[in-house]
Short mmCIF file of C-alpha atoms in Angstrom, two decimals:
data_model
loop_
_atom_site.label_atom_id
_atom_site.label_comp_id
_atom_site.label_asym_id
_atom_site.label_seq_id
_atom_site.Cartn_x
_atom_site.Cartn_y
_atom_site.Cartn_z
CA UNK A 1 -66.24 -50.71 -16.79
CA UNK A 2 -63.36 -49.32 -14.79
CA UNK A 3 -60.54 -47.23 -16.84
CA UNK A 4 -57.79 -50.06 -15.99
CA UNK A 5 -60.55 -52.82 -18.51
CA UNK A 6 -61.44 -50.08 -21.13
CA UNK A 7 -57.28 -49.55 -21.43
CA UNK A 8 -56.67 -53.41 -21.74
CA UNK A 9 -59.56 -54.02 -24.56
CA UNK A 10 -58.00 -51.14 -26.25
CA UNK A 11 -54.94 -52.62 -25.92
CA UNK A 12 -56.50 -56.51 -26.56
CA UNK A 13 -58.27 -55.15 -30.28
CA UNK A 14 -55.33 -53.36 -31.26
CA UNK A 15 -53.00 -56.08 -30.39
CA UNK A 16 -54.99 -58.85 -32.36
CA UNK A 17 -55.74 -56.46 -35.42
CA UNK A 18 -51.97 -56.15 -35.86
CA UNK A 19 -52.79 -53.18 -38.97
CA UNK A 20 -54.45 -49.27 -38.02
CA UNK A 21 -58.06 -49.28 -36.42
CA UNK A 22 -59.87 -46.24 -36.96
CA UNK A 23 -61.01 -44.74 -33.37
CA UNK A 24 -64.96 -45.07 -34.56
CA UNK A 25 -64.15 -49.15 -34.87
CA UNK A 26 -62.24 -48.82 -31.92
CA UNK A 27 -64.86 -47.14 -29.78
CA UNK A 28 -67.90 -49.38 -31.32
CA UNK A 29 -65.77 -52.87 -30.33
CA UNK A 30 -64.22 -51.30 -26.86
CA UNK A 31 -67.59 -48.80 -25.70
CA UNK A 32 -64.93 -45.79 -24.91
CA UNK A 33 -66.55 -42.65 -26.41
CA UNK A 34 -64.58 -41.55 -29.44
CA UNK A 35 -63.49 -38.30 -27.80
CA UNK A 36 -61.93 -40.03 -24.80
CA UNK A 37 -59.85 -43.06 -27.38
CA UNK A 38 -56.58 -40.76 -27.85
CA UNK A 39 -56.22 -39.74 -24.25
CA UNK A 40 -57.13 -43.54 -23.49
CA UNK A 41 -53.87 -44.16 -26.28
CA UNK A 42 -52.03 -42.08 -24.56
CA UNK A 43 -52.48 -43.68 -21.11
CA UNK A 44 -51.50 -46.80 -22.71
CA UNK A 45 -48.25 -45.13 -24.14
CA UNK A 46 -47.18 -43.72 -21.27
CA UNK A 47 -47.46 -46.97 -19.28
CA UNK A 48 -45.03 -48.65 -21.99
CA UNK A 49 -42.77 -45.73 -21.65
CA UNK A 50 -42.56 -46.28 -17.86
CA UNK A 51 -42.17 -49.70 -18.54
CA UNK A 52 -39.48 -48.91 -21.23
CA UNK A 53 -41.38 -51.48 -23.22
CA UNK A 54 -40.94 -52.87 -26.84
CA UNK A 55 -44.17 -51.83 -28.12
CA UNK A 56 -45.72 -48.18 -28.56
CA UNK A 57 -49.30 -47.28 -30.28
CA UNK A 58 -48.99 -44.80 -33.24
CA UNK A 59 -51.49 -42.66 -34.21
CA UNK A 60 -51.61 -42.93 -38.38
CA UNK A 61 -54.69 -39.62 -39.41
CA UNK A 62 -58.09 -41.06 -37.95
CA UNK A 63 -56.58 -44.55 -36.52
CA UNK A 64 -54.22 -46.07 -34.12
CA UNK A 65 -51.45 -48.91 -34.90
CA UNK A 66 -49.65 -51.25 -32.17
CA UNK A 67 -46.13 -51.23 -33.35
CA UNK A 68 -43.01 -51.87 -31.88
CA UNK A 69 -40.35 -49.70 -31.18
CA UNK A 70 -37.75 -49.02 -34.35
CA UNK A 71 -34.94 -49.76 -32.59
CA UNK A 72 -36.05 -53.09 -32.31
CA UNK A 73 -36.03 -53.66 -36.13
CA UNK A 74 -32.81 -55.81 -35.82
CA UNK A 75 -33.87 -58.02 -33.48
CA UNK A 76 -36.99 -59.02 -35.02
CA UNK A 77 -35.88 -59.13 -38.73
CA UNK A 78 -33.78 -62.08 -37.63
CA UNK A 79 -36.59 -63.79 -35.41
CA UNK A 80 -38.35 -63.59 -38.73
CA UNK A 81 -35.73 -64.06 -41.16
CA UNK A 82 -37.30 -61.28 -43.31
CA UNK A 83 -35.52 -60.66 -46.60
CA UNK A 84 -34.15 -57.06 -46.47
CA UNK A 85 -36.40 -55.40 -48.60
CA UNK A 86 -35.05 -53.38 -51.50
CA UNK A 87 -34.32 -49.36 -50.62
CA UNK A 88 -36.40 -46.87 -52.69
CA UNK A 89 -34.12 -45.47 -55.73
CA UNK A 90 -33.54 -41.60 -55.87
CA UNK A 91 -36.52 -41.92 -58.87
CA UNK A 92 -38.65 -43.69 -56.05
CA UNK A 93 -38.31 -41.52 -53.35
CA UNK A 94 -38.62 -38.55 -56.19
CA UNK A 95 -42.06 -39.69 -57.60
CA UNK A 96 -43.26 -40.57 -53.43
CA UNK A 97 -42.39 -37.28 -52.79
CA UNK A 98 -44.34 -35.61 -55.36
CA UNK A 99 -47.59 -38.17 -54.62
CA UNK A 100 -47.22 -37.01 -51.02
CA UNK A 101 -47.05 -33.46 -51.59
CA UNK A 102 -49.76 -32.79 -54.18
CA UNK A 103 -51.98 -35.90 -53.77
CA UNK A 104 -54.30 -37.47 -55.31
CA UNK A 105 -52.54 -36.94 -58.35
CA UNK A 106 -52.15 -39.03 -61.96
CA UNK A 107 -49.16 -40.86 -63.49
CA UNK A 108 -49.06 -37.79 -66.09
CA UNK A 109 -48.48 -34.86 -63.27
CA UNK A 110 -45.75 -37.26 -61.66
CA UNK A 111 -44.16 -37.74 -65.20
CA UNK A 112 -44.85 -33.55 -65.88
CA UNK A 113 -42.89 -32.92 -62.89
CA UNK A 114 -39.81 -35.53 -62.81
CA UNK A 115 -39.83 -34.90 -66.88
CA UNK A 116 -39.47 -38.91 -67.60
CA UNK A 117 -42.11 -41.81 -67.84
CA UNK A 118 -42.87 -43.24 -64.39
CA UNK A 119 -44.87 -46.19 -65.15
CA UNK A 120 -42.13 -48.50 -63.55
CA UNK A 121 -41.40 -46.12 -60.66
CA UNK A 122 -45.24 -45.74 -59.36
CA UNK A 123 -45.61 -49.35 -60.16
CA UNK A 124 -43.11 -50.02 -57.88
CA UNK A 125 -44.55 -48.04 -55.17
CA UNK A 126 -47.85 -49.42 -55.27
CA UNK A 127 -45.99 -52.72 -54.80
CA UNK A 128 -44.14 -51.51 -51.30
CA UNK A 129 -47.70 -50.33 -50.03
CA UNK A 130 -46.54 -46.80 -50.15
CA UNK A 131 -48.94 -45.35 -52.19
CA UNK A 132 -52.89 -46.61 -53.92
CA UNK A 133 -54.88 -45.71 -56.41
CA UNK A 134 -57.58 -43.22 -54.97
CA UNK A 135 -59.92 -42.99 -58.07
CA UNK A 136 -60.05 -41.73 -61.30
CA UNK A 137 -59.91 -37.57 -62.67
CA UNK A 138 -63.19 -37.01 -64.45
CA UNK A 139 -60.87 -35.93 -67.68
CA UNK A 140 -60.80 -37.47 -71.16
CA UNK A 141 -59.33 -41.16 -71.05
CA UNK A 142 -60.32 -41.24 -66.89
CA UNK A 143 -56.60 -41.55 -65.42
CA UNK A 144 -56.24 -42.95 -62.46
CA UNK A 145 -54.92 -40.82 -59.32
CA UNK A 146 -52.57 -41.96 -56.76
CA UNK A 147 -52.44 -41.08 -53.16
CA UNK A 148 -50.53 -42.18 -49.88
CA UNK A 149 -50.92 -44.86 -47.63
CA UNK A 150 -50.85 -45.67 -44.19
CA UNK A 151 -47.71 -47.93 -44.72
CA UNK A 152 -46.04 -44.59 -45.85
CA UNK A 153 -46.93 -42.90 -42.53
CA UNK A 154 -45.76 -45.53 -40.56
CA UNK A 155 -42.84 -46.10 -43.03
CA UNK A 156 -41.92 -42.75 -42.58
CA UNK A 157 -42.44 -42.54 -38.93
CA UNK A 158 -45.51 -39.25 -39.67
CA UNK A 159 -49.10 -39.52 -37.67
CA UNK A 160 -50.65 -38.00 -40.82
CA UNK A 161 -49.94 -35.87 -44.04
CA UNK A 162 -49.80 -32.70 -41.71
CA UNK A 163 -46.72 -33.93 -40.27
CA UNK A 164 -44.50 -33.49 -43.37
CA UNK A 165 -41.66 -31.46 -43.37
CA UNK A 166 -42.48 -27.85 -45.15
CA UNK A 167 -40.63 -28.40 -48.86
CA UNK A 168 -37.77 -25.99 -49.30
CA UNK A 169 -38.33 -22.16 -50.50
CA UNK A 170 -37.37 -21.89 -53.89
CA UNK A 171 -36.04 -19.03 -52.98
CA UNK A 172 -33.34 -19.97 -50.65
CA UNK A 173 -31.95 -22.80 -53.20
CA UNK A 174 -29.40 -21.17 -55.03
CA UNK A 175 -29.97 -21.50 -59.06
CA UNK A 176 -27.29 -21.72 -62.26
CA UNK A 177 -28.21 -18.13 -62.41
CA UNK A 178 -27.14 -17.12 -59.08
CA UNK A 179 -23.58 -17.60 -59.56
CA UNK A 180 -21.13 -14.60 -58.18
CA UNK A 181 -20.34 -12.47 -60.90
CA UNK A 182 -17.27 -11.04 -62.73
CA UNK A 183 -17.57 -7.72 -59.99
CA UNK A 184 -17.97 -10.37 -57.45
CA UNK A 185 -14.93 -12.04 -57.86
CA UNK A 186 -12.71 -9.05 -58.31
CA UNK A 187 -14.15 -7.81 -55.22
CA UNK A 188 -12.53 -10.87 -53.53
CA UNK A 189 -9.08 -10.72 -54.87
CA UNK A 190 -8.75 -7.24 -53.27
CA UNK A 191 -9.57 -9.16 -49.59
#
């Protein structure tokens, strides 16, 4: 098969799948050796760059996604007449960002660290696809651990976890404690 057919089945499967195909599905249905699928992506890419095309194929950890381009959003929310979904709260976003940072993790280290229940808030997220159960800790009453999702990855615009921005140092934030003292501010006043 000549490279212009194995990019257009490529193309063709992930076109019809419309959600991520892992690259050992994708080189089992197309016959491109797994090794030679992301530069094969990347062919495919660069042709809808040149193109300045609507569509572009993401890679989301071990898989690849035909999406289109987000500044196309508008336009096809009103082809679609898609209700505007609702915006995570700060509590939403908070408890995601904890999930994604220290995953797989249970409802009880979420609630440790934000210091409030978060039954509604994780409930919630499993709703918007963001996160999924991922098991259960072998501890007394078996909780169940939560862990990201590829809608979070594409949500979020990341290939995979590694992609997440490095969480602040503690260090640099500056605490209650760190305010300038008494000396501090007499040292001003002579300026």
């Amino acid at each position: 098969m000549e490279i212009n057919d194995k990019l257009a089945v490529l193309e063709a499967i992930l076109f019809a799948c419309g959600e991520p195909v892992e690259i050992y599905r994708l080189s089992q249905a197309s016959g491109v050796d797994t090794a030679t699928i992301p530069s094969m992506i990347k062919l495919l890419n660069d042709r809808y760059d040149e193109q300045k095309s609507a569509l572009k194929i993401m890679r989301l950890e071990g898989s690849f996604q035909m999406c289109t381009r987000a500044e196309y959003a508008l336009c096809i929310k009103k082809a679609l007449d898609t209700k505007k979904s609702t915006p995570l709260s700060n509590a939403g976003m908070e408890a995601l960002t904890i999930i994604a940072y220290n995953q797989p993790v249970s409802k009880g280290f979420v609630e440790n660290v934000r210091g409030v229940d978060s039954s509604s808030v994780i409930n919630n997220l499993v709703e918007k696809g963001l996160v999924e159960e991922a098991g259960r800790l072998d501890v007394p009453g078996k909780p169940i651990v939560y862990k990201t999702t590829p809608v979070f990855l594409r949500s979020f615009g990341l290939s995979s976890l590694a992609d997440l921005p490095p969480l602040p140092d503690k260090s640099d934030t500056p605490s209650f404690f760190d305010l300038p003292s008494d000396d501090d501010n007499e040292n001003e006043d002579k300026d």
